[in-house]
Amino acid sequence: MSTTTPAARTAPPGAPKFSLFHPTVARLTYRALLGRRRALILFALPALLVVLAVAVRSLTGADDATASGILGTFALGTMVPLIGVIAGTGAIGPEIDDGSVVYLLAKPVPRPTIILTKLLVAIGVTVTFSALPVLLAGFLLNGNSQQMAVGYAVAAAVASVAYSALFLLFGTVTRHAVVFGLVYALIWETFVGTLIPGAKTLSVQQWALAIGQKAAAEGAFTSDVQLPVALCLLVGLTGAATWYAARRLKAHTLSGEE
């Protein structure tokens, strides 16, 4: 009597096995992201934040309002999305631009596995170069008064996940992903999403602040979005962007074969 399951009987022979992480894809992605030019930018932005924190602390002393302004406006509002642009678009954009993605797609690796691996690498790089410097800068600015450094670092880590997924999607749908990413980071998040009340609900920065404020002391900083709404929007954006990026990568495979 055969014990073969229906799934095993219907699975095509030699079909690639799905997994959440592929070591070879991850290694290639890390190498691309930490190349000379990108590494310089990735190191420059956190270094600027730390230098700014040291300068402000030496000139004005520990001040919670000043610390919140720097961590909220410069760090979370500008530095984190910019690093997300570099890591998210750089995880796949250059491969699509120069055509080398064809060699990757020729390997027996499921397209969702490729996207998920690149997303995990982009998240790891973004968190490392954003959340950790934000935590250090917070301690330098006010010694983590009101748990502000921890709260903003949590917000930076949460935002890193959403930005990585969003900008990875940009990298799969357009050859001008960096331009679109910079427009989003510098215009929407820094200007529109900060100043216009209605647009704040659609700001990753505000969603991240809603979660980060729970790790800080009460009243240390606030968000214009309620926590349940922020969680739903963060999960929805990250999931939808990841799903559609994998779908677009499949379409790119068909285009390349034609």
Short mmCIF file of N, CA and C in Angstrom, two decimals, residues 168-235:
data_model
loop_
_atom_site.label_atom_id
_atom_site.label_comp_id
_atom_site.label_asym_id
_atom_site.label_seq_id
_atom_site.Cartn_x
_atom_site.Cartn_y
_atom_site.Cartn_z
N LEU A 168 12.23 47.89 -0.58
CA LEU A 168 12.52 46.69 -1.36
C LEU A 168 11.49 46.53 -2.48
N LEU A 169 10.24 46.83 -2.16
CA LEU A 169 9.20 46.81 -3.20
C LEU A 169 9.52 47.82 -4.30
N PHE A 170 9.92 49.02 -3.91
CA PHE A 170 10.29 50.02 -4.92
C PHE A 170 11.38 49.47 -5.84
N GLY A 171 12.33 48.74 -5.24
CA GLY A 171 13.43 48.20 -6.04
C GLY A 171 12.99 47.18 -7.05
N THR A 172 11.86 46.52 -6.82
CA THR A 172 11.39 45.50 -7.75
C THR A 172 10.45 46.06 -8.83
N VAL A 173 9.86 47.23 -8.58
CA VAL A 173 8.86 47.74 -9.52
C VAL A 173 9.37 48.85 -10.42
N THR A 174 10.50 49.48 -10.08
CA THR A 174 11.00 50.57 -10.89
C THR A 174 12.51 50.64 -10.86
N ARG A 175 13.09 51.09 -11.95
CA ARG A 175 14.53 51.31 -12.02
C ARG A 175 14.94 52.62 -11.35
N HIS A 176 13.96 53.40 -10.96
CA HIS A 176 14.22 54.67 -10.28
C HIS A 176 13.84 54.57 -8.80
N ALA A 177 14.10 53.42 -8.21
CA ALA A 177 13.68 53.16 -6.84
C ALA A 177 14.30 54.15 -5.86
N VAL A 178 15.57 54.48 -6.04
CA VAL A 178 16.23 55.41 -5.12
C VAL A 178 15.56 56.78 -5.17
N VAL A 179 15.22 57.24 -6.38
CA VAL A 179 14.56 58.54 -6.52
C VAL A 179 13.21 58.53 -5.80
N PHE A 180 12.40 57.49 -6.06
CA PHE A 180 11.10 57.40 -5.39
C PHE A 180 11.27 57.27 -3.88
N GLY A 181 12.28 56.51 -3.46
CA GLY A 181 12.53 56.35 -2.04
C GLY A 181 12.92 57.66 -1.38
N LEU A 182 13.77 58.44 -2.04
CA LEU A 182 14.19 59.72 -1.48
C LEU A 182 13.02 60.71 -1.43
N VAL A 183 12.18 60.68 -2.47
CA VAL A 183 11.00 61.55 -2.45
C VAL A 183 10.11 61.20 -1.27
N TYR A 184 9.90 59.90 -1.07
CA TYR A 184 9.07 59.48 0.06
C TYR A 184 9.71 59.87 1.39
N ALA A 185 11.01 59.58 1.53
CA ALA A 185 11.69 59.81 2.81
C ALA A 185 11.81 61.29 3.13
N LEU A 186 12.19 62.10 2.13
CA LEU A 186 12.49 63.50 2.40
C LEU A 186 11.29 64.42 2.30
N ILE A 187 10.31 64.05 1.47
CA ILE A 187 9.15 64.92 1.31
C ILE A 187 7.97 64.44 2.15
N TRP A 188 7.63 63.16 1.97
CA TRP A 188 6.45 62.68 2.71
C TRP A 188 6.73 62.55 4.20
N GLU A 189 7.76 61.79 4.57
CA GLU A 189 8.01 61.53 5.99
C GLU A 189 8.51 62.77 6.73
N THR A 190 9.40 63.53 6.09
CA THR A 190 10.02 64.66 6.77
C THR A 190 9.13 65.90 6.76
N PHE A 191 8.38 66.09 5.70
CA PHE A 191 7.59 67.32 5.57
C PHE A 191 6.10 67.07 5.70
N VAL A 192 5.52 66.34 4.75
CA VAL A 192 4.07 66.15 4.72
C VAL A 192 3.59 65.37 5.95
N GLY A 193 4.25 64.22 6.21
CA GLY A 193 3.80 63.37 7.31
C GLY A 193 4.04 63.96 8.68
N THR A 194 4.82 65.04 8.76
CA THR A 194 5.09 65.68 10.04
C THR A 194 4.20 66.89 10.28
N LEU A 195 3.88 67.62 9.22
CA LEU A 195 3.19 68.90 9.38
C LEU A 195 1.69 68.86 9.09
N ILE A 196 1.28 67.99 8.16
CA ILE A 196 -0.14 67.98 7.76
C ILE A 196 -0.89 66.93 8.58
N PRO A 197 -1.88 67.34 9.38
CA PRO A 197 -2.55 66.42 10.30
C PRO A 197 -3.09 65.15 9.66
N GLY A 198 -3.83 65.25 8.57
CA GLY A 198 -4.42 64.07 7.97
C GLY A 198 -3.41 63.09 7.44
N ALA A 199 -2.27 63.59 6.96
CA ALA A 199 -1.25 62.73 6.38
C ALA A 199 -0.48 61.96 7.44
N LYS A 200 -0.55 62.41 8.69
CA LYS A 200 0.22 61.75 9.75
C LYS A 200 -0.24 60.31 9.96
N THR A 201 -1.51 60.04 9.67
CA THR A 201 -2.02 58.68 9.83
C THR A 201 -1.34 57.72 8.87
N LEU A 202 -0.83 58.22 7.75
CA LEU A 202 -0.17 57.39 6.75
C LEU A 202 1.34 57.53 6.80
N SER A 203 1.87 57.88 7.95
CA SER A 203 3.31 58.06 8.11
C SER A 203 3.90 56.91 8.91
N VAL A 204 4.88 56.22 8.34
CA VAL A 204 5.57 55.14 9.05
C VAL A 204 6.19 55.67 10.33
N GLN A 205 6.69 56.90 10.27
CA GLN A 205 7.30 57.51 11.46
C GLN A 205 6.30 57.58 12.61
N GLN A 206 5.07 58.00 12.34
CA GLN A 206 4.06 58.09 13.40
C GLN A 206 3.65 56.71 13.91
N TRP A 207 3.59 55.73 13.01
CA TRP A 207 3.27 54.37 13.45
C TRP A 207 4.36 53.85 14.40
N ALA A 208 5.60 54.11 14.04
CA ALA A 208 6.72 53.65 14.87
C ALA A 208 6.73 54.36 16.22
N LEU A 209 6.42 55.66 16.21
CA LEU A 209 6.37 56.41 17.47
C LEU A 209 5.29 55.87 18.40
N ALA A 210 4.17 55.41 17.83
CA ALA A 210 3.09 54.86 18.65
C ALA A 210 3.55 53.64 19.42
N ILE A 211 4.44 52.86 18.83
CA ILE A 211 4.98 51.68 19.52
C ILE A 211 6.14 52.07 20.43
N GLY A 212 7.01 52.95 19.94
CA GLY A 212 8.16 53.36 20.74
C GLY A 212 7.79 54.06 22.03
N GLN A 213 6.69 54.80 22.02
CA GLN A 213 6.32 55.54 23.23
C GLN A 213 5.94 54.61 24.38
N LYS A 214 5.56 53.37 24.04
CA LYS A 214 5.25 52.41 25.09
C LYS A 214 6.50 51.94 25.83
N ALA A 215 7.66 52.04 25.19
CA ALA A 215 8.92 51.65 25.83
C ALA A 215 9.54 52.80 26.60
N ALA A 216 9.06 54.03 26.38
CA ALA A 216 9.57 55.20 27.07
C ALA A 216 8.66 55.54 28.26
N ALA A 217 9.10 56.48 29.06
CA ALA A 217 8.27 56.93 30.17
C ALA A 217 7.03 57.64 29.63
N GLU A 218 5.98 57.62 30.40
CA GLU A 218 4.73 58.22 29.96
C GLU A 218 4.93 59.71 29.70
N GLY A 219 4.54 60.15 28.49
CA GLY A 219 4.66 61.55 28.14
C GLY A 219 6.01 61.97 27.60
N ALA A 220 6.95 61.04 27.50
CA ALA A 220 8.27 61.39 26.97
C ALA A 220 8.16 61.89 25.53
N PHE A 221 7.35 61.23 24.74
CA PHE A 221 7.00 61.69 23.41
C PHE A 221 5.70 61.01 23.02
N THR A 222 5.04 61.53 22.02
CA THR A 222 3.72 61.02 21.64
C THR A 222 3.65 60.79 20.14
N SER A 223 2.58 60.10 19.75
CA SER A 223 2.30 59.86 18.34
C SER A 223 0.89 60.32 18.03
N ASP A 224 0.66 60.69 16.78
CA ASP A 224 -0.68 61.11 16.35
C ASP A 224 -1.54 59.94 15.92
N VAL A 225 -1.00 58.72 16.04
CA VAL A 225 -1.73 57.52 15.64
C VAL A 225 -1.88 56.61 16.86
N GLN A 226 -3.06 56.06 17.06
CA GLN A 226 -3.29 55.15 18.17
C GLN A 226 -2.56 53.83 17.95
N LEU A 227 -2.16 53.20 19.04
CA LEU A 227 -1.35 51.99 18.96
C LEU A 227 -2.01 50.88 18.15
N PRO A 228 -3.28 50.52 18.37
CA PRO A 228 -3.87 49.43 17.56
C PRO A 228 -3.87 49.73 16.07
N VAL A 229 -4.15 50.99 15.73
CA VAL A 229 -4.13 51.38 14.31
C VAL A 229 -2.72 51.29 13.76
N ALA A 230 -1.74 51.75 14.54
CA ALA A 230 -0.34 51.71 14.10
C ALA A 230 0.12 50.28 13.85
N LEU A 231 -0.23 49.38 14.75
CA LEU A 231 0.17 47.98 14.59
C LEU A 231 -0.44 47.37 13.34
N CYS A 232 -1.71 47.63 13.12
CA CYS A 232 -2.38 47.08 11.93
C CYS A 232 -1.76 47.62 10.65
N LEU A 233 -1.48 48.92 10.63
CA LEU A 233 -0.91 49.53 9.43
C LEU A 233 0.51 49.05 9.18
N LEU A 234 1.30 48.90 10.23
CA LEU A 234 2.66 48.40 10.07
C LEU A 234 2.67 46.98 9.52
N VAL A 235 1.86 46.12 10.12
CA VAL A 235 1.79 44.73 9.66
C VAL A 235 1.24 44.67 8.24
#
